[in-house]
């Protein structure tokens, strides 16, 4: 089986398939020279315990039936059609490579407007965003649009004392930029109310407990009373939001707030600095329903408008998967609206072309998906693990049930896997990175980190990573 993507979805599916199908062999393709996907490039640097799943991934990679094929971009460097003859199945687990845009005036032209994915990737060392160079010195006001956990991560990063962040694996260039930051006031903005926000209690509590950082209290009427019938998680969040921070905003230099019922409409500059963000316009909203504490209640515009000052803004309204080049060559559809590969919710990729009638979809033999490209960019690593296990279960079920696979009946491939693809890759001058090669990169990063008192100092570019292997 070929696995496209080396994040949690790919590793957990590989683990389960290898445990359920005797002698199953897995080749894991990754376009970067380093593995782990969002565990490496998306998890907040001050949450190192979340990365403990890497221990399980290392265990999977230690199997003689596992093969890491790093620095090979499937669909770009090597077409999918070149993989097909040599595998019985292909699992797509390549996650979400883009973020959702607001498509508002000024969003793409003003300096100071950034995507959450780019900013998080930048401070985590994702090579494609190494040159982002966000300007945090233009002013003191920051706005984060969106109220999920990524938005909270960004707010916390902007407000945390940089000396605390120096102990993490955050990149040195990000630490340098944050040390010069002038940002003192962060507003995390959402279209609905506090009980509809997507953040979890951990992220709220961490922000509330930041030393020398105050929280601007939420209007009491927006929160349910202590006697309200709420789910335990909602009740706990309500308690944290009601309690607020230890220090009031008047006693601290830095502060943050959750601003509700605001829908952005445009980004603006001033005549004196026409290229620099200065403020953001919003439509004011309200909840469209009788229960303001129902998490599913939608927001509607009130007809009123307002604006917030901002020298820097971050768009944090979700990630989005994109189709790999060449999916159609294998008869694989892609839903651009949802940003997923259509599937039966268990992990089998489906297409209307294979069904017995115009209304029924059928499985594309041997093609499966897991993770965000399967269900959309939602959930945490634990939910991705469960999702990946579900995909592995149907792969094993189809194998045991002698279903059709990529090349006809079970075992119809050449069985060569990467060895069948390698000749084409080498003829194109591609440099495959093995798991052993990754170990050498890992050792260099850890050694550099020890010298400056942190777990690792990440190599910042693909070129740097490959130079370690020369």
Coordinates of C-alpha atoms in Angstrom, one line a residue:
X1 CA 0.0 0.0 0.0
X2 CA 1.2 3.5 -0.8
X3 CA 0.3 6.2 1.8
X4 CA 0.4 9.8 0.5
X5 CA 1.2 12.0 3.5
X6 CA 3.2 11.4 6.7
X7 CA 1.0 13.1 9.3
X8 CA -1.1 11.4 12.0
X9 CA -3.8 10.2 9.5
X10 CA -1.1 8.4 7.4
X11 CA 0.8 6.9 10.3
X12 CA -2.2 5.7 12.2
X13 CA -3.8 4.1 9.2
X14 CA -0.5 2.4 8.3
X15 CA -0.1 1.1 11.9
X16 CA -3.6 -0.4 11.9
X17 CA -3.3 -1.9 8.4
X18 CA 0.0 -3.5 9.2
X19 CA -1.4 -5.0 12.4
X20 CA -4.6 -6.4 10.7
X21 CA -3.2 -7.7 7.4
X22 CA -0.3 -10.2 7.7
X23 CA 2.9 -9.1 5.9
X24 CA 1.3 -5.9 4.7
X25 CA 4.0 -3.6 3.3
X26 CA 3.6 0.2 3.4
X27 CA 5.5 2.9 1.5
X28 CA 4.8 6.3 2.9
X29 CA 5.3 9.2 0.4
X30 CA 6.0 12.7 1.8
X31 CA 6.8 15.8 -0.4
X32 CA 9.2 17.2 2.3
X33 CA 12.3 15.5 3.5
X34 CA 10.9 15.3 7.1
X35 CA 7.8 13.4 8.4
X36 CA 4.9 14.1 10.8
X37 CA 3.0 16.8 8.9
X38 CA 1.0 19.1 11.2
X39 CA 2.5 17.4 14.3
X40 CA 5.8 19.0 13.3
X41 CA 4.5 22.1 11.5
X42 CA 1.1 22.8 13.1
X43 CA 1.2 22.0 16.8
X44 CA 1.9 25.0 19.0
X45 CA 5.6 25.0 20.1
X46 CA 4.5 25.5 23.7
X47 CA 2.5 22.2 23.5
X48 CA 5.3 19.7 23.2
X49 CA 3.3 16.9 24.9
X50 CA 0.9 16.9 21.9
X51 CA 3.8 15.6 19.9
X52 CA 4.2 12.5 21.9
X53 CA 2.3 10.6 19.2
X54 CA 5.6 10.7 17.3
X55 CA 6.7 7.8 19.6
X56 CA 4.0 5.6 18.0
X57 CA 5.0 6.8 14.5
X58 CA 8.6 5.9 15.2
X59 CA 7.5 2.4 16.3
X60 CA 5.6 2.0 13.0
X61 CA 8.6 3.2 11.0
X62 CA 10.8 0.6 12.7
X63 CA 9.0 -2.2 11.0
X64 CA 10.9 -3.9 8.2
X65 CA 7.6 -3.7 6.2
X66 CA 7.6 0.1 6.4
X67 CA 9.4 2.3 3.9
X68 CA 9.6 6.2 4.1
X69 CA 9.8 7.9 0.7
X70 CA 10.6 11.5 1.6
X71 CA 11.3 14.5 -0.6
X72 CA 9.1 13.0 -3.4
X73 CA 6.0 15.0 -4.3
X74 CA 3.4 12.5 -5.7
X75 CA 1.4 14.1 -8.5
X76 CA 4.2 16.6 -9.2
X77 CA 7.5 14.8 -9.1
X78 CA 6.0 11.4 -9.9
X79 CA 2.6 11.0 -11.5
X80 CA 0.0 8.9 -9.7
X81 CA -0.2 6.6 -12.8
X82 CA 3.4 5.6 -12.1
X83 CA 2.5 4.3 -8.7
X84 CA -0.6 2.3 -9.7
X85 CA 1.0 -0.8 -11.3
X86 CA 3.2 -1.4 -8.2
X87 CA 0.6 -1.2 -5.4
X88 CA -2.6 -2.9 -4.4
X89 CA -4.0 0.1 -2.7
X90 CA -3.3 3.9 -2.3
X91 CA -4.3 5.8 0.8
X92 CA -4.6 9.6 0.4
X93 CA -3.8 11.2 3.8
X94 CA -2.1 14.4 2.8
X95 CA -4.2 16.8 4.9
X96 CA -5.0 20.4 4.1
X97 CA -2.3 22.4 2.4
X98 CA -4.2 25.7 2.1
X99 CA -6.4 27.9 4.3
X100 CA -9.8 29.3 3.6
X101 CA -9.9 33.0 2.5
X102 CA -12.4 35.7 3.4
X103 CA -12.3 37.2 -0.1
X104 CA -12.7 40.7 1.2
X105 CA -11.4 44.0 -0.2
X106 CA -7.9 44.7 1.0
X107 CA -7.2 41.2 2.1
X108 CA -4.6 40.4 -0.5
X109 CA -3.1 43.8 -1.1
X110 CA -2.5 45.4 2.3
X111 CA 0.6 44.8 4.3
X112 CA -0.2 43.3 7.7
X113 CA -2.9 40.7 6.7
X114 CA -1.7 37.1 7.1
X115 CA -3.3 33.7 7.0
X116 CA -3.2 31.6 10.2
X117 CA -1.7 28.7 8.3
X118 CA 1.1 30.8 7.0
X119 CA 1.9 32.4 10.4
X120 CA 1.7 29.0 12.2
X121 CA 3.8 27.4 9.5
X122 CA 6.3 30.2 9.7
X123 CA 7.0 30.0 13.4
X124 CA 7.0 26.2 13.2
X125 CA 9.6 26.1 10.4
X126 CA 7.5 25.0 7.5
X127 CA 9.8 25.7 4.5
X128 CA 7.2 27.2 2.2
X129 CA 6.6 30.0 4.7
X130 CA 10.2 30.6 5.8
X131 CA 10.2 34.0 4.0
X132 CA 6.9 35.2 5.4
X133 CA 8.6 37.8 7.6
X134 CA 5.4 39.1 9.3
X135 CA 5.6 42.7 10.4
X136 CA 4.8 42.9 14.1
X137 CA 6.3 46.3 14.6
X138 CA 3.8 48.5 12.7
X139 CA 1.6 49.0 15.7
X140 CA 0.2 47.7 19.0
X141 CA -3.2 46.4 17.9
X142 CA -3.7 42.9 16.4
X143 CA -7.0 41.2 15.3
X144 CA -7.4 37.4 14.8
X145 CA -10.5 36.6 12.7
X146 CA -11.9 33.3 13.9
X147 CA -12.3 31.8 17.3
X148 CA -11.0 28.2 16.9
X149 CA -8.0 26.7 18.7
X150 CA -5.6 27.9 15.9
X151 CA -6.8 31.5 16.5
X152 CA -6.1 31.1 20.2
X153 CA -2.7 29.6 19.5
X154 CA -1.9 32.8 17.5
X155 CA -3.1 35.1 20.3
X156 CA -1.1 33.2 22.9
X157 CA 2.0 33.3 20.7
X158 CA 1.7 37.1 20.3
X159 CA 1.2 37.7 24.0
X160 CA 3.6 35.2 25.6
X161 CA 6.9 36.5 26.9
X162 CA 9.5 35.6 24.2
X163 CA 11.9 34.3 26.8
X164 CA 9.3 31.6 27.6
X165 CA 9.1 30.7 23.9
X166 CA 12.9 30.4 23.6
X167 CA 12.6 27.1 25.5
X168 CA 10.4 25.6 22.8
X169 CA 11.3 24.4 19.3
X170 CA 10.0 27.6 17.7
X171 CA 12.3 28.7 14.9
X172 CA 15.1 31.2 15.8
X173 CA 13.9 33.7 13.1
X174 CA 10.4 33.7 14.7
X175 CA 11.8 34.3 18.1
X176 CA 13.8 37.2 16.8
X177 CA 10.7 38.7 15.1
X178 CA 8.6 38.2 18.2
X179 CA 11.3 39.8 20.4
X180 CA 10.8 43.0 18.4
X181 CA 7.0 42.9 18.4
X182 CA 5.1 46.0 19.4
X183 CA 1.8 44.1 19.7
X184 CA 0.1 44.7 23.1
X185 CA -3.6 44.3 22.4
X186 CA -5.1 41.2 20.7
X187 CA -8.8 40.9 19.8
X188 CA -10.0 37.4 18.8
X189 CA -13.1 38.0 16.7
X190 CA -16.1 35.8 15.9
X191 CA -19.4 36.0 14.1
X192 CA -21.5 34.4 16.8
X193 CA -21.5 34.3 20.6
X194 CA -19.3 32.7 23.3
X195 CA -21.3 29.5 23.4
X196 CA -20.9 29.0 19.6
X197 CA -17.2 29.6 19.5
X198 CA -15.0 26.6 18.4
X199 CA -12.2 27.0 20.9
X200 CA -11.7 24.4 23.7
X201 CA -11.2 25.0 27.4
X202 CA -7.5 24.3 27.5
X203 CA -6.7 27.1 25.0
X204 CA -8.9 29.6 26.9
X205 CA -7.4 28.7 30.3
X206 CA -3.9 29.1 29.0
X207 CA -4.5 32.6 27.7
X208 CA -6.3 33.5 31.0
X209 CA -3.2 32.3 32.9
X210 CA -0.5 34.1 30.9
X211 CA 1.6 36.1 33.3
X212 CA 1.2 39.9 33.1
X213 CA -1.5 39.6 30.4
X214 CA -5.1 40.7 31.2
X215 CA -8.5 39.6 29.7
X216 CA -11.2 42.2 29.0
X217 CA -14.3 40.8 30.6
X218 CA -17.2 39.4 28.6
X219 CA -20.6 41.1 29.1
X220 CA -22.4 38.9 31.6
X221 CA -25.6 38.7 29.5
X222 CA -23.7 36.8 26.8
X223 CA -23.0 33.9 29.2
X224 CA -25.4 31.4 30.6
X225 CA -26.2 31.4 34.3
X226 CA -24.6 28.8 36.6
X227 CA -28.0 27.1 36.9
X228 CA -28.3 26.6 33.1
X229 CA -28.5 23.1 31.7
X230 CA -25.3 22.8 29.7
X231 CA -22.9 20.0 28.7
X232 CA -20.0 19.6 31.1
X233 CA -17.5 21.0 28.6
X234 CA -19.7 24.1 27.9
X235 CA -20.2 24.7 31.7
X236 CA -16.5 24.5 32.3
X237 CA -15.7 27.0 29.5
X238 CA -18.4 29.3 30.9
X239 CA -16.8 29.2 34.3
X240 CA -13.4 30.1 32.9
X241 CA -14.8 32.9 30.7
X242 CA -16.7 34.3 33.7
X243 CA -13.7 34.2 36.0
X244 CA -11.4 36.0 33.5
X245 CA -7.8 36.8 34.3
X246 CA -6.2 37.5 37.6
X247 CA -5.1 41.0 36.7
X248 CA -7.5 43.7 35.2
X249 CA -6.5 45.4 31.9
X250 CA -5.6 48.6 33.8
X251 CA -2.9 46.7 35.6
X252 CA -1.0 45.2 32.6
X253 CA 0.7 46.3 29.5
X254 CA -0.6 43.4 27.4
X255 CA -4.3 42.3 27.1
X256 CA -6.7 40.4 24.9
X257 CA -10.4 40.0 24.4
X258 CA -13.0 37.8 22.7
X259 CA -15.1 40.0 20.5
X260 CA -18.4 38.5 19.5
X261 CA -21.1 39.2 16.9
X262 CA -18.7 40.7 14.3
X263 CA -18.5 39.7 10.6
X264 CA -15.6 41.2 8.7
X265 CA -16.4 43.1 5.5
X266 CA -13.1 44.9 4.4
X267 CA -9.6 45.7 5.4
X268 CA -8.4 49.4 5.3
X269 CA -5.3 51.6 5.3
X270 CA -4.9 55.3 5.9
X271 CA -4.0 58.0 3.4
X272 CA -0.6 58.5 5.0
X273 CA 0.2 54.8 4.9
X274 CA -1.8 53.5 1.9
X275 CA -0.2 50.1 1.8
X276 CA -0.4 49.3 5.6
X277 CA -3.4 47.8 7.4
X278 CA -4.9 50.3 9.9
X279 CA -8.4 49.0 10.6
X280 CA -11.0 46.4 9.7
X281 CA -14.7 47.1 9.0
X282 CA -17.3 44.7 10.4
X283 CA -21.0 44.0 10.1
X284 CA -22.6 43.6 13.5
X285 CA -24.5 40.4 13.9
X286 CA -27.0 38.7 16.3
X287 CA -28.1 35.1 16.8
X288 CA -31.0 33.9 14.8
X289 CA -32.9 31.8 17.3
X290 CA -34.6 31.7 20.6
X291 CA -31.7 30.0 22.5
X292 CA -28.6 32.2 22.6
X293 CA -26.7 29.3 24.2
X294 CA -27.4 26.7 21.6
X295 CA -24.0 25.9 19.9
X296 CA -25.7 25.4 16.5
X297 CA -27.5 28.8 16.4
X298 CA -26.6 30.8 13.3
X299 CA -25.8 34.5 13.1
X300 CA -27.5 37.1 11.0
X301 CA -26.6 40.8 10.3
X302 CA -28.3 43.5 12.3
X303 CA -27.7 46.2 9.6
X304 CA -25.2 48.0 11.9
X305 CA -21.5 48.3 11.3
X306 CA -18.4 49.0 13.3
X307 CA -14.6 48.9 12.9
X308 CA -11.6 47.8 14.9
X309 CA -8.0 49.2 14.8
X310 CA -5.4 46.8 13.6
X311 CA -1.8 47.0 12.4
X312 CA -1.7 43.3 11.9
X313 CA -4.5 40.8 11.3
X314 CA -4.7 37.0 11.0
X315 CA -7.3 35.1 9.0
X316 CA -8.1 31.9 11.0
X317 CA -11.3 30.5 9.5
X318 CA -10.1 27.0 8.6
X319 CA -7.8 25.0 6.4
X320 CA -8.7 23.4 3.1
X321 CA -7.4 20.4 1.2
X322 CA -6.6 20.6 -2.5
X323 CA -6.6 17.9 -5.2
X324 CA -3.3 16.3 -6.1
X325 CA -2.5 16.7 -9.8
X326 CA -3.5 13.5 -11.6
X327 CA -6.4 12.3 -9.4
X328 CA -8.7 12.2 -12.4
X329 CA -6.2 9.9 -14.2
X330 CA -7.1 7.2 -11.6
X331 CA -10.8 8.0 -11.8
X332 CA -10.7 9.8 -8.4
X333 CA -13.1 12.8 -8.0
X334 CA -12.5 15.8 -5.8
X335 CA -15.1 18.0 -4.1
X336 CA -13.7 21.5 -4.4
X337 CA -16.5 23.0 -2.3
X338 CA -15.9 20.8 0.7
X339 CA -12.2 20.3 0.1
X340 CA -12.4 16.5 0.4
X341 CA -12.0 13.4 -1.7
X342 CA -15.6 12.0 -1.9
X343 CA -15.9 8.8 0.2
X344 CA -18.4 6.6 1.9
X345 CA -17.5 8.1 5.3
X346 CA -15.5 4.9 6.2
X347 CA -12.6 5.7 4.0
X348 CA -13.5 4.1 0.6
X349 CA -13.2 6.7 -2.2
X350 CA -16.3 6.7 -4.3
X351 CA -17.3 8.1 -7.7
X352 CA -20.7 8.2 -9.5
X353 CA -19.0 6.7 -12.5
X354 CA -18.6 3.3 -10.7
X355 CA -22.2 3.0 -9.4
X356 CA -24.9 0.7 -10.9
X357 CA -27.0 3.8 -11.8
X358 CA -26.9 7.5 -12.2
X359 CA -27.8 8.0 -8.5
X360 CA -25.5 5.6 -6.9
X361 CA -21.8 6.0 -6.3
X362 CA -19.4 3.1 -6.3
X363 CA -16.0 2.5 -4.7
X364 CA -12.9 3.3 -6.8
X365 CA -11.1 -0.1 -6.4
X366 CA -8.0 0.1 -4.2
X367 CA -8.4 3.8 -3.4
X368 CA -8.9 5.0 0.2
X369 CA -8.5 8.2 2.2
X370 CA -8.1 9.3 5.8
X371 CA -7.8 12.4 7.9
X372 CA -8.7 15.9 6.8
X373 CA -8.8 15.1 3.1
X374 CA -11.5 12.5 4.0
X375 CA -13.7 14.4 6.4
X376 CA -12.6 18.1 6.2
X377 CA -10.2 20.0 8.5
X378 CA -11.8 19.4 11.9
X379 CA -10.8 17.7 15.1
X380 CA -7.7 17.0 17.0
X381 CA -5.0 14.3 16.8
X382 CA -7.2 11.9 18.8
X383 CA -10.1 12.2 16.4
X384 CA -7.8 11.9 13.4
X385 CA -6.5 8.6 15.0
X386 CA -10.0 7.2 15.3
X387 CA -10.8 8.3 11.7
X388 CA -7.6 6.6 10.5
X389 CA -8.4 3.4 12.3
X390 CA -11.8 3.4 10.6
X391 CA -10.1 3.7 7.2
X392 CA -7.7 0.9 8.1
X393 CA -10.6 -1.3 9.1
X394 CA -12.3 -1.1 5.7
X395 CA -9.0 -1.7 3.9
X396 CA -8.6 -4.9 5.9
X397 CA -12.2 -5.8 5.4
X398 CA -11.9 -5.4 1.6
X399 CA -8.7 -7.4 1.5
X400 CA -10.1 -10.3 3.5
X401 CA -13.3 -10.1 1.5
X402 CA -11.3 -10.4 -1.8
X403 CA -12.7 -7.1 -3.1
X404 CA -11.3 -5.5 -6.3
X405 CA -8.1 -3.5 -5.7
X406 CA -6.0 -1.2 -7.9
X407 CA -5.0 -3.7 -10.5
X408 CA -7.9 -6.0 -10.5
X409 CA -8.2 -8.9 -8.0
X410 CA -6.3 -9.0 -4.8
X411 CA -2.6 -9.1 -5.3
X412 CA -2.8 -8.0 -8.9
X413 CA 0.1 -5.4 -8.7
X414 CA 3.7 -6.1 -9.4
X415 CA 4.3 -5.9 -5.7
X416 CA 7.4 -3.8 -6.2
X417 CA 6.2 -0.7 -4.5
X418 CA 8.8 2.0 -4.3
X419 CA 11.3 -0.2 -6.1
X420 CA 9.0 -0.1 -9.1
X421 CA 8.9 3.7 -8.9
X422 CA 12.5 4.3 -8.0
X423 CA 13.9 4.1 -11.5
X424 CA 11.7 6.8 -12.8
X425 CA 12.4 9.0 -9.8
X426 CA 16.2 8.6 -10.2
X427 CA 16.0 9.3 -14.0
X428 CA 14.4 12.6 -13.0
X429 CA 17.2 13.4 -10.6
X430 CA 15.0 13.1 -7.6
X431 CA 16.7 12.6 -4.2
X432 CA 14.6 10.2 -2.1
X433 CA 15.0 10.7 1.7
X434 CA 14.7 7.4 3.7
X435 CA 13.8 6.9 7.3
X436 CA 17.5 6.5 8.1
X437 CA 18.1 9.8 6.3
X438 CA 15.4 11.5 8.4
X439 CA 17.2 10.1 11.5
X440 CA 20.4 12.0 10.5
X441 CA 18.4 15.3 10.0
X442 CA 16.7 14.7 13.3
X443 CA 20.1 14.2 15.1
X444 CA 21.4 17.5 13.6
X445 CA 18.4 19.4 14.7
X446 CA 18.6 18.0 18.2
X447 CA 22.3 18.8 18.4
X448 CA 21.7 22.4 17.4
X449 CA 18.9 22.7 19.9
X450 CA 21.0 21.4 22.8
X451 CA 23.5 24.1 22.1
X452 CA 20.9 26.8 22.7
X453 CA 19.0 25.1 25.5
X454 CA 16.0 23.7 23.6
X455 CA 14.8 20.4 22.3
X456 CA 15.6 21.1 18.7
X457 CA 16.5 23.9 16.3
X458 CA 14.7 23.0 13.1
X459 CA 16.4 23.2 9.7
X460 CA 14.6 26.0 7.8
X461 CA 14.7 24.9 4.2
X462 CA 14.6 21.8 2.1
X463 CA 18.1 22.7 0.9
X464 CA 19.4 22.8 4.4
X465 CA 17.8 19.4 5.2
X466 CA 19.3 17.8 2.1
X467 CA 22.8 19.3 2.8
X468 CA 22.9 17.3 6.0
X469 CA 22.8 14.1 3.8
X470 CA 25.6 15.1 1.5

